[in-house]
Amino acid sequence: MSDTLVIIPTYNEKENIEAIIRAVLKEEKIFHILVVDDNSPDGTSIIVEKLILEFPNQLFIEKRKGKSGLGTAYIHGFKWALARKYEYIIEMDADFSHNPKDVIRLYNACAIDGGDVSIGSRYVNNQVNVVNWDIKRLLLSYFASKYVRFITRIPVFDTTAGFVCWKRNVLETINLDKIRFVGYAFQIEMKFKAWKHKFKIKEVSVVFTDRDLGTSKMDGNIVSEALFGVIKMRLKGLPK
């Protein structure tokens, strides 16, 4: 049994998925993993299904019919977790940009240190902890987070971070059916709503390392959604 579910959304991650699963499951604390796969044509789900035979009580998969966006994949996973008895739900990428050894640090920030939400932050106190990004992408990410902080007034340094631990009651409080955004703005919206509900948010300094294998899913539409979406959030407000 485990009180914590790690959700890993995937689309064409055959080069990384087995290694990331094994890395998380070999940690001293027992974690469960849910892979939410968007019908990857490269056979990612087949690899996971074979691993389920080895880890039948720790590893699970939900297969969706098509590529529907990062945000909807996580919401699918959140609802799956809430239908079960998990007290902590962690978002994590499949590509090793998030270090599996930091999963326990996010968990501890909530389970031991009193956070309702903990964020694996690349930019705590304006320090930059990113490896292998080109300068253009680094500056875009860094100033996007500063921009979001300025527009929304949310006291979080890394608002676009996708390495996050949520306590169960936070996800139960936020109306997941009213989440508007599906790309990186999804990460901003979730944190914004948690803050609006006055949940305690902790940032844990982590080193973000760009993927060695596979292809990045970031594109111009995702960036535009994040940049312009926060203005709508600030001016119009969002349903809770």
Short mmCIF file of C-alpha atoms in Angstrom, two decimals:
data_model
loop_
_atom_site.label_atom_id
_atom_site.label_comp_id
_atom_site.label_asym_id
_atom_site.label_seq_id
_atom_site.Cartn_x
_atom_site.Cartn_y
_atom_site.Cartn_z
CA MET A 1 0.00 0.00 0.00
CA SER A 2 1.03 3.59 -0.54
CA ASP A 3 -0.47 6.95 0.37
CA THR A 4 1.14 8.62 -2.69
CA LEU A 5 0.46 8.39 -6.41
CA VAL A 6 2.92 9.73 -8.97
CA ILE A 7 1.17 10.66 -12.23
CA ILE A 8 3.30 10.52 -15.39
CA PRO A 9 1.61 11.68 -18.61
CA THR A 10 3.14 10.25 -21.78
CA TYR A 11 3.15 10.71 -25.51
CA ASN A 12 5.95 8.95 -27.40
CA GLU A 13 8.24 8.33 -24.43
CA LYS A 14 9.48 4.82 -25.25
CA GLU A 15 13.11 5.90 -24.70
CA ASN A 16 12.46 7.06 -21.13
CA ILE A 17 9.41 5.39 -19.66
CA GLU A 18 10.90 2.15 -18.32
CA ALA A 19 13.88 3.90 -16.77
CA ILE A 20 11.81 6.59 -15.05
CA ILE A 21 9.37 4.02 -13.66
CA ARG A 22 12.15 1.88 -12.26
CA ALA A 23 13.90 4.92 -10.79
CA VAL A 24 10.79 6.03 -8.89
CA LEU A 25 9.86 2.55 -7.71
CA LYS A 26 13.31 1.80 -6.32
CA GLU A 27 13.12 4.74 -3.88
CA GLU A 28 13.03 3.83 -0.20
CA LYS A 29 9.46 5.07 0.25
CA ILE A 30 6.81 3.06 -1.56
CA PHE A 31 5.18 5.08 -4.32
CA HIS A 32 2.52 4.08 -6.80
CA ILE A 33 2.68 5.28 -10.40
CA LEU A 34 -0.12 6.01 -12.84
CA VAL A 35 0.91 6.48 -16.46
CA VAL A 36 -1.63 8.43 -18.51
CA ASP A 37 -0.80 7.65 -22.12
CA ASP A 38 -2.33 9.54 -25.04
CA ASN A 39 -2.28 6.65 -27.51
CA SER A 40 1.46 6.96 -28.19
CA PRO A 41 2.19 5.52 -31.64
CA ASP A 42 5.72 4.55 -30.56
CA GLY A 43 4.49 1.80 -28.22
CA THR A 44 5.00 3.54 -24.88
CA SER A 45 1.90 1.87 -23.44
CA ILE A 46 3.12 -1.58 -24.45
CA ILE A 47 6.30 -1.06 -22.43
CA VAL A 48 4.25 0.04 -19.40
CA GLU A 49 1.89 -2.93 -19.68
CA LYS A 50 4.85 -5.33 -19.62
CA LEU A 51 6.21 -3.60 -16.52
CA ILE A 52 2.83 -3.91 -14.80
CA LEU A 53 3.41 -7.68 -14.79
CA GLU A 54 6.54 -7.01 -12.73
CA PHE A 55 4.96 -4.34 -10.49
CA PRO A 56 1.26 -5.35 -10.41
CA ASN A 57 0.37 -3.49 -7.22
CA GLN A 58 2.41 -0.34 -7.79
CA LEU A 59 2.13 0.50 -11.47
CA PHE A 60 -1.05 1.35 -13.38
CA ILE A 61 -1.92 2.75 -16.80
CA GLU A 62 -4.81 4.71 -18.23
CA LYS A 63 -4.87 4.83 -22.04
CA ARG A 64 -6.66 7.68 -23.77
CA LYS A 65 -7.80 7.68 -27.37
CA GLY A 66 -5.77 10.64 -28.57
CA LYS A 67 -3.43 13.50 -27.70
CA SER A 68 -5.64 15.84 -25.70
CA GLY A 69 -3.17 18.03 -23.83
CA LEU A 70 -1.08 17.92 -20.69
CA GLY A 71 -3.72 19.52 -18.49
CA THR A 72 -6.46 17.05 -19.38
CA ALA A 73 -4.04 14.15 -18.83
CA TYR A 74 -3.32 15.36 -15.30
CA ILE A 75 -6.99 15.99 -14.56
CA HIS A 76 -7.73 12.44 -15.71
CA GLY A 77 -5.03 11.25 -13.31
CA PHE A 78 -6.25 13.46 -10.46
CA LYS A 79 -9.77 12.05 -10.74
CA TRP A 80 -8.37 8.52 -10.86
CA ALA A 81 -6.41 9.19 -7.68
CA LEU A 82 -9.34 10.82 -5.87
CA ALA A 83 -11.51 7.80 -6.64
CA ARG A 84 -9.01 5.81 -4.58
CA LYS A 85 -7.39 6.45 -1.18
CA TYR A 86 -4.27 8.42 -2.08
CA GLU A 87 -3.51 11.33 0.21
CA TYR A 88 -0.73 12.84 -1.90
CA ILE A 89 -0.69 13.14 -5.69
CA ILE A 90 2.50 14.10 -7.53
CA GLU A 91 2.90 15.41 -11.09
CA MET A 92 6.08 14.31 -12.85
CA ASP A 93 7.50 14.31 -16.39
CA ALA A 94 8.64 11.09 -18.04
CA ASP A 95 11.85 12.50 -19.53
CA PHE A 96 14.08 12.78 -16.41
CA SER A 97 13.87 16.58 -16.40
CA HIS A 98 12.53 15.93 -12.89
CA ASN A 99 14.97 13.96 -10.75
CA PRO A 100 13.29 10.87 -9.21
CA LYS A 101 15.32 11.43 -6.04
CA ASP A 102 13.42 14.70 -5.54
CA VAL A 103 10.03 12.97 -5.39
CA ILE A 104 10.52 12.21 -1.70
CA ARG A 105 11.49 15.84 -1.06
CA LEU A 106 8.19 17.07 -2.52
CA TYR A 107 6.32 14.47 -0.50
CA ASN A 108 8.09 15.49 2.72
CA ALA A 109 7.34 19.17 2.09
CA CYS A 110 3.65 18.30 2.36
CA ALA A 111 3.56 15.24 4.63
CA ILE A 112 6.12 16.47 7.19
CA ASP A 113 6.65 20.21 6.69
CA GLY A 114 3.01 21.25 6.49
CA GLY A 115 2.58 22.29 2.88
CA ASP A 116 -0.71 21.77 1.09
CA VAL A 117 1.08 22.08 -2.24
CA SER A 118 4.81 21.66 -2.85
CA ILE A 119 6.50 22.76 -6.04
CA GLY A 120 9.80 21.51 -7.43
CA SER A 121 11.06 24.98 -8.24
CA ARG A 122 13.78 25.97 -10.72
CA TYR A 123 13.78 29.59 -9.59
CA VAL A 124 13.54 29.78 -5.78
CA ASN A 125 14.60 33.25 -4.65
CA ASN A 126 15.44 34.07 -8.30
CA GLN A 127 18.24 31.47 -8.46
CA VAL A 128 18.26 29.56 -11.75
CA ASN A 129 18.68 25.78 -11.54
CA VAL A 130 18.34 24.60 -15.12
CA VAL A 131 20.78 22.36 -17.03
CA ASN A 132 21.13 21.91 -20.82
CA TRP A 133 18.61 24.52 -21.96
CA ASP A 134 19.59 26.96 -24.67
CA ILE A 135 19.60 30.58 -23.54
CA LYS A 136 16.43 31.47 -25.49
CA ARG A 137 14.34 28.80 -23.81
CA LEU A 138 15.82 29.56 -20.40
CA LEU A 139 15.06 33.26 -20.64
CA LEU A 140 11.54 32.55 -21.91
CA SER A 141 10.79 30.25 -18.98
CA TYR A 142 12.40 32.47 -16.34
CA PHE A 143 10.74 35.69 -17.42
CA ALA A 144 7.42 33.93 -18.01
CA SER A 145 7.40 32.96 -14.34
CA LYS A 146 8.30 36.50 -13.28
CA TYR A 147 5.58 37.83 -15.60
CA VAL A 148 2.97 35.51 -14.07
CA ARG A 149 4.03 36.48 -10.56
CA PHE A 150 3.74 40.17 -11.46
CA ILE A 151 0.34 39.90 -13.18
CA THR A 152 -1.39 37.56 -10.71
CA ARG A 153 0.46 38.57 -7.50
CA ILE A 154 0.80 34.89 -6.61
CA PRO A 155 3.79 34.50 -4.22
CA VAL A 156 5.40 31.67 -6.20
CA PHE A 157 8.72 31.93 -8.06
CA ASP A 158 8.18 29.03 -10.49
CA THR A 159 4.53 29.24 -11.52
CA THR A 160 4.97 27.13 -14.67
CA ALA A 161 6.67 24.23 -12.87
CA GLY A 162 5.28 20.79 -13.68
CA PHE A 163 6.85 18.94 -10.74
CA VAL A 164 4.22 19.34 -8.02
CA CYS A 165 2.81 17.49 -5.00
CA TRP A 166 -0.83 18.07 -4.07
CA LYS A 167 -2.55 17.08 -0.88
CA ARG A 168 -5.78 15.27 -1.55
CA ASN A 169 -7.97 17.98 -0.01
CA VAL A 170 -6.55 20.61 -2.39
CA LEU A 171 -7.65 18.63 -5.44
CA GLU A 172 -11.00 17.92 -3.79
CA THR A 173 -11.50 21.66 -3.21
CA ILE A 174 -10.57 22.85 -6.72
CA ASN A 175 -13.33 22.20 -9.25
CA LEU A 176 -11.36 20.15 -11.76
CA ASP A 177 -14.20 20.32 -14.28
CA LYS A 178 -13.73 24.10 -14.54
CA ILE A 179 -10.04 24.11 -15.37
CA ARG A 180 -9.79 26.12 -18.59
CA PHE A 181 -6.27 25.58 -19.85
CA VAL A 182 -4.60 22.46 -21.24
CA GLY A 183 -0.94 23.42 -21.86
CA TYR A 184 1.57 25.05 -19.52
CA ALA A 185 -1.10 27.54 -18.47
CA PHE A 186 -2.74 24.57 -16.75
CA GLN A 187 0.15 24.57 -14.27
CA ILE A 188 -0.33 28.28 -13.61
CA GLU A 189 -4.10 27.97 -13.23
CA MET A 190 -3.89 25.12 -10.72
CA LYS A 191 -1.41 26.99 -8.54
CA PHE A 192 -3.44 30.21 -8.83
CA LYS A 193 -6.61 28.46 -7.68
CA ALA A 194 -4.84 26.73 -4.78
CA TRP A 195 -3.49 30.12 -3.68
CA LYS A 196 -6.93 31.72 -4.01
CA HIS A 197 -8.30 29.01 -1.74
CA LYS A 198 -5.58 30.02 0.75
CA PHE A 199 -3.76 26.68 0.70
CA LYS A 200 -0.16 26.75 1.90
CA ILE A 201 2.29 26.51 -1.02
CA LYS A 202 5.92 25.51 -0.47
CA GLU A 203 8.68 25.69 -3.06
CA VAL A 204 11.44 23.08 -2.97
CA SER A 205 14.59 23.99 -4.87
CA VAL A 206 15.37 21.39 -7.55
CA VAL A 207 17.67 21.17 -10.54
CA PHE A 208 15.79 20.82 -13.83
CA THR A 209 17.73 18.91 -16.49
CA ASP A 210 16.57 18.97 -20.10
CA ARG A 211 15.80 15.62 -21.68
CA ASP A 212 18.54 13.55 -23.32
CA LEU A 213 16.15 11.24 -25.18
CA GLY A 214 12.89 11.82 -27.02
CA THR A 215 11.34 15.03 -28.27
CA SER A 216 10.14 18.08 -26.34
CA LYS A 217 6.38 18.73 -26.48
CA MET A 218 6.70 22.52 -26.08
CA ASP A 219 5.47 24.66 -28.96
CA GLY A 220 4.40 28.24 -29.66
CA ASN A 221 0.71 27.61 -28.94
CA ILE A 222 1.53 26.33 -25.45
CA VAL A 223 3.64 29.41 -24.69
CA SER A 224 0.96 31.77 -26.03
CA GLU A 225 -1.71 30.10 -23.89
CA ALA A 226 0.43 30.61 -20.81
CA LEU A 227 1.34 34.23 -21.52
CA PHE A 228 -2.13 35.46 -22.50
CA GLY A 229 -4.06 33.15 -20.22
CA VAL A 230 -2.74 34.78 -17.07
CA ILE A 231 -4.14 38.14 -18.15
CA LYS A 232 -7.60 36.57 -18.37
CA MET A 233 -7.06 34.97 -14.98
CA ARG A 234 -6.15 38.31 -13.40
CA LEU A 235 -8.77 40.49 -15.09
CA LYS A 236 -11.75 38.15 -15.21
CA GLY A 237 -10.99 35.85 -12.36
CA LEU A 238 -11.56 32.13 -12.57
CA PRO A 239 -14.29 29.93 -11.12
CA LYS A 240 -12.99 28.01 -8.15
#
